[in-house]
PDB file of C-alpha atoms in Angstrom:
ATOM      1  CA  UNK A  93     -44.641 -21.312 -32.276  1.00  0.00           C
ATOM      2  CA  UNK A  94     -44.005 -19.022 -35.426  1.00  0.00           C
ATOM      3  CA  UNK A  95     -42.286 -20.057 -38.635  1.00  0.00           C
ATOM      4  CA  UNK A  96     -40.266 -17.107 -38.382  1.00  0.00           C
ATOM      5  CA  UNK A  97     -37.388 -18.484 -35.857  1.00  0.00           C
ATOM      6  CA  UNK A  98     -35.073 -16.244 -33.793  1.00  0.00           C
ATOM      7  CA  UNK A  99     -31.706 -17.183 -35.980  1.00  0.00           C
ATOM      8  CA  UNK A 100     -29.648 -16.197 -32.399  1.00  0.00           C
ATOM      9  CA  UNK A 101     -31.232 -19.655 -30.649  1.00  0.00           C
ATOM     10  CA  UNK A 102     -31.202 -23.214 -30.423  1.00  0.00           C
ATOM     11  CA  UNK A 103     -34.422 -25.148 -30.687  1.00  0.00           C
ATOM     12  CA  UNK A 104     -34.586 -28.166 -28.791  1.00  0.00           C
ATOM     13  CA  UNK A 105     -36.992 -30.946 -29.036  1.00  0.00           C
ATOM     14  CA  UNK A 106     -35.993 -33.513 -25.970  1.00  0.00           C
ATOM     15  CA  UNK A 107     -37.171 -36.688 -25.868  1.00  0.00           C
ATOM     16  CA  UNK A 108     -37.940 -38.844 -22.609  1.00  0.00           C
ATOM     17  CA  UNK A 109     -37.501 -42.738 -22.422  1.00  0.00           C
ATOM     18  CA  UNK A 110     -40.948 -43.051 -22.437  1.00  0.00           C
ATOM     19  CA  UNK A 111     -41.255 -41.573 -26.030  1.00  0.00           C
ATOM     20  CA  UNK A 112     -42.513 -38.057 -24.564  1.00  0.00           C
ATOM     21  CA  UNK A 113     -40.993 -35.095 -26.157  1.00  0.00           C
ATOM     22  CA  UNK A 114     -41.244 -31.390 -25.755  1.00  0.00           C
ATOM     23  CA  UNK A 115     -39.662 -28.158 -27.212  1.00  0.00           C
ATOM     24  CA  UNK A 116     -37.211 -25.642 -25.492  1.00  0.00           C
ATOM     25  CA  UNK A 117     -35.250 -22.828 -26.703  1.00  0.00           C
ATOM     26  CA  UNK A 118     -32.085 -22.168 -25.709  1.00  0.00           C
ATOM     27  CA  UNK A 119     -28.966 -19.394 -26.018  1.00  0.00           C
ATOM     28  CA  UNK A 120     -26.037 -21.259 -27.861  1.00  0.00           C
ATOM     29  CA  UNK A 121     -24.024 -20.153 -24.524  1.00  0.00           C
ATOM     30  CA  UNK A 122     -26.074 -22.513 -22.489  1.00  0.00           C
ATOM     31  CA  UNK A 123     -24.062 -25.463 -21.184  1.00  0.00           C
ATOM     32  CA  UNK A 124     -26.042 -29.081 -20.472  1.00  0.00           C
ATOM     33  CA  UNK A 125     -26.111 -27.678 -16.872  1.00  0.00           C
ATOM     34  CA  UNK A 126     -27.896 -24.920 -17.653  1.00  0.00           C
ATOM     35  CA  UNK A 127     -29.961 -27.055 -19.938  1.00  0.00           C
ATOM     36  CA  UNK A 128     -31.181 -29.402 -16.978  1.00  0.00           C
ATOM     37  CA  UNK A 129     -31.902 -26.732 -14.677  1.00  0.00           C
ATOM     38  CA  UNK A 130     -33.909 -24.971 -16.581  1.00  0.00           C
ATOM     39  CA  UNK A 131     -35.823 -27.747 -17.878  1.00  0.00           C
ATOM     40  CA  UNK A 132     -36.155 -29.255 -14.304  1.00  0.00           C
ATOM     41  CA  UNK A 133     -37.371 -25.837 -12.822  1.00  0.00           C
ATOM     42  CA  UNK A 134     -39.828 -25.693 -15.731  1.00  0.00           C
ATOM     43  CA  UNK A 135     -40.813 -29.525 -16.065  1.00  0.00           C
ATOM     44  CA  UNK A 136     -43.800 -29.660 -18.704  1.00  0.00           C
ATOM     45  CA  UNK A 137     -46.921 -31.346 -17.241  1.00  0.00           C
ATOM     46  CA  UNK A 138     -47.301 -33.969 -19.640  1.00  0.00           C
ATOM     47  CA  UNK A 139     -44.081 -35.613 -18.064  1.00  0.00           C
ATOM     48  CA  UNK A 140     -45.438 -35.574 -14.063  1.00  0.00           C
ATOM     49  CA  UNK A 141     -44.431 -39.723 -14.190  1.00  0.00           C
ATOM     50  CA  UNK A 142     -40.566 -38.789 -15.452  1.00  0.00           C
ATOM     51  CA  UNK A 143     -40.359 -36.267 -12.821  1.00  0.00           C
ATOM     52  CA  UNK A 144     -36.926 -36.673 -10.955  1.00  0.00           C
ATOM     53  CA  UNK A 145     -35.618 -35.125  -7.644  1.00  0.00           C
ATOM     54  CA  UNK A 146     -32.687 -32.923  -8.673  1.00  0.00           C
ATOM     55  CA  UNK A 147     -31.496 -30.991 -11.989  1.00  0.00           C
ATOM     56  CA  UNK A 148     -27.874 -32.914 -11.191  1.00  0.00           C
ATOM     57  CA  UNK A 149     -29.504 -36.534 -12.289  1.00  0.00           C
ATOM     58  CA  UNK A 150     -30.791 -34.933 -15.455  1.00  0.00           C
ATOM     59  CA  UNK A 151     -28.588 -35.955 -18.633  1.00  0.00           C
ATOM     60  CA  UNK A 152     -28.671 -34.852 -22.617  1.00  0.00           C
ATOM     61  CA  UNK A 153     -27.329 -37.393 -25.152  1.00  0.00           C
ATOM     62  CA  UNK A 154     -26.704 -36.038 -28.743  1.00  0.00           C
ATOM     63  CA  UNK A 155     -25.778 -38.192 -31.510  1.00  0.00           C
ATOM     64  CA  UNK A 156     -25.460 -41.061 -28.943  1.00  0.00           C
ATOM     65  CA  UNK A 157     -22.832 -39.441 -26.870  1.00  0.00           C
ATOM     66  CA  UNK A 158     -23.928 -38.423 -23.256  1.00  0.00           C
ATOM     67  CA  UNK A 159     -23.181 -34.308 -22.873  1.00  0.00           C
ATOM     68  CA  UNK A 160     -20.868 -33.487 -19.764  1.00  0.00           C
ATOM     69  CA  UNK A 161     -21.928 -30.399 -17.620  1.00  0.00           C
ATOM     70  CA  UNK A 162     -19.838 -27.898 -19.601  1.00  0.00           C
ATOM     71  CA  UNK A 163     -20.445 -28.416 -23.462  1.00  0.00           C
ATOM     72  CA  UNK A 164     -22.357 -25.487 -24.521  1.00  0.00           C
ATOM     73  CA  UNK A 165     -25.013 -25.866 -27.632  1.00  0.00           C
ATOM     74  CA  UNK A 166     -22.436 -23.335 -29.379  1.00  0.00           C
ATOM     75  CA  UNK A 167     -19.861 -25.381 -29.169  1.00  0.00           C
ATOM     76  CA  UNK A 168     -21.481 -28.598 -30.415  1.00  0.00           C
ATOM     77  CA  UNK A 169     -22.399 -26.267 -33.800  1.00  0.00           C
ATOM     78  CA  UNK A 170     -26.016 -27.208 -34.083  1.00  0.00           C
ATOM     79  CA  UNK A 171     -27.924 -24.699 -36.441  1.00  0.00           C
ATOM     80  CA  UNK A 172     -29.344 -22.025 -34.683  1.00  0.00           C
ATOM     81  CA  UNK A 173     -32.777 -21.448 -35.497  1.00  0.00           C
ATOM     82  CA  UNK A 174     -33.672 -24.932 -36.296  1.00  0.00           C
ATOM     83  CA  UNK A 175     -34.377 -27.883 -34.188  1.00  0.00           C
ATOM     84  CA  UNK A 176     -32.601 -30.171 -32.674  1.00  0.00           C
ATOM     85  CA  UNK A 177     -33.617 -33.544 -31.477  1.00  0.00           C
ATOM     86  CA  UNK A 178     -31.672 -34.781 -27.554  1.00  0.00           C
ATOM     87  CA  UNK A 179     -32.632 -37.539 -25.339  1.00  0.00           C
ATOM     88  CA  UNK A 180     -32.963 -36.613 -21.869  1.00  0.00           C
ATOM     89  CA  UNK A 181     -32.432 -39.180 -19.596  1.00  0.00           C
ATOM     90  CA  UNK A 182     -31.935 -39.610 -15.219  1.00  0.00           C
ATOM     91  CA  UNK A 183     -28.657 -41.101 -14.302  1.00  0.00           C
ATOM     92  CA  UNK A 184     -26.636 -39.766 -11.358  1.00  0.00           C
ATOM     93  CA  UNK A 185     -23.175 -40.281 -13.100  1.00  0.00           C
ATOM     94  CA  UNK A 186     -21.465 -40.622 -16.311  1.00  0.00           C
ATOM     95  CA  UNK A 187     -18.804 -42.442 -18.075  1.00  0.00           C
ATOM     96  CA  UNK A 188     -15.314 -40.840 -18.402  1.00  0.00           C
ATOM     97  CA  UNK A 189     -15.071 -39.435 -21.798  1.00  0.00           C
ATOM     98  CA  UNK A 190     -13.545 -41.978 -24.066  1.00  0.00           C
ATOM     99  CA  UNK A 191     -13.204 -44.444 -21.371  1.00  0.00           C
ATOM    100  CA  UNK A 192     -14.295 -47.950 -22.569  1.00  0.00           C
ATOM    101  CA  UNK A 193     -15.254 -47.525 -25.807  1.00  0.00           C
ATOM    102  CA  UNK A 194     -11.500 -45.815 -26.603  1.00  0.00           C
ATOM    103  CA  UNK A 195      -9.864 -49.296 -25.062  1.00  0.00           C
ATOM    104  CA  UNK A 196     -11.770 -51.021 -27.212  1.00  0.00           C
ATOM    105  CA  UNK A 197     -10.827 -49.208 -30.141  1.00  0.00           C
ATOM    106  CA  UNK A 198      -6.972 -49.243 -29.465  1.00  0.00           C
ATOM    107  CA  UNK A 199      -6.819 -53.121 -29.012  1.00  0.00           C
ATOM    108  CA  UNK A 200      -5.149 -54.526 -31.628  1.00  0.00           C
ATOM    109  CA  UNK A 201      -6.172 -57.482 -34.222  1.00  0.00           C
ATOM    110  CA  UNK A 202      -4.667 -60.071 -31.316  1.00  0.00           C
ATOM    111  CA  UNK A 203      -6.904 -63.047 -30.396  1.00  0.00           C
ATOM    112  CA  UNK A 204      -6.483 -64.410 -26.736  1.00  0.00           C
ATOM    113  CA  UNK A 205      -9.449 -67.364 -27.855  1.00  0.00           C
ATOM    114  CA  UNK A 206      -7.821 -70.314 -29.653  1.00  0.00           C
ATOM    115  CA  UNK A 207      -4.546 -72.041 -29.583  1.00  0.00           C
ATOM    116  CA  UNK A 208      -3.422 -73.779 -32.434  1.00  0.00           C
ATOM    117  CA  UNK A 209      -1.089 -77.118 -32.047  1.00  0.00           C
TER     118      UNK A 209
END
């Protein structure tokens, strides 16, 4: 790799459970879809124990929030041209966006645990 990076990409340094890591570039078009099928079709051979049977299982989390098929690197604003870290993780399905943790912050300052008399 250069120190000169191509300002019109997205570096991306994933990271395995296991602690692995390796580097990809990507266009800011490309959608966590594209993302996982590229990096399934290309898996690194350092990470033969992670490997998994389909690109569909393969998920990116960013700043603790899993990425649904769609989001594009563009549209999450990351800095082209410099790295970015993402976990990538197997895990056939994801929560619904906002699903629990948006109950949890709606609920109101109401206790349902003690009863005074």
């Amino acid at each position: 790799m250069t120190s000169q990076r191509d300002p019109d990409t997205v570096n991306l340094r994933l990271i395995l459970v296991s602690g692995q890591t390796q580097d990809f570039t990507f266009s800011p078009n490309d959608s966590a879809t594209d993302i996982a099928r590229h990096v399934f079709e290309n898996w690194p051979a350092g990470w033969e124990e992670e490997s998994v049977s389909s690109p569909s299982i393969l998920r990116l989390i960013f700043q603790g929030r899993f990425l649904h098929g769609n989001v594009t690197l563009g549209a999450l604003k990351l800095p082209p041209g410099r790295t970015t870290v993402m976990h990538l993780v197997a895990r056939e399905t994801l929560p619904e966006p906002n699903s629990h943790g948006q109950r949890n912050r709606e609920k109101t300052t109401e206790s349902s645990c003690c009863l005074l008399l």
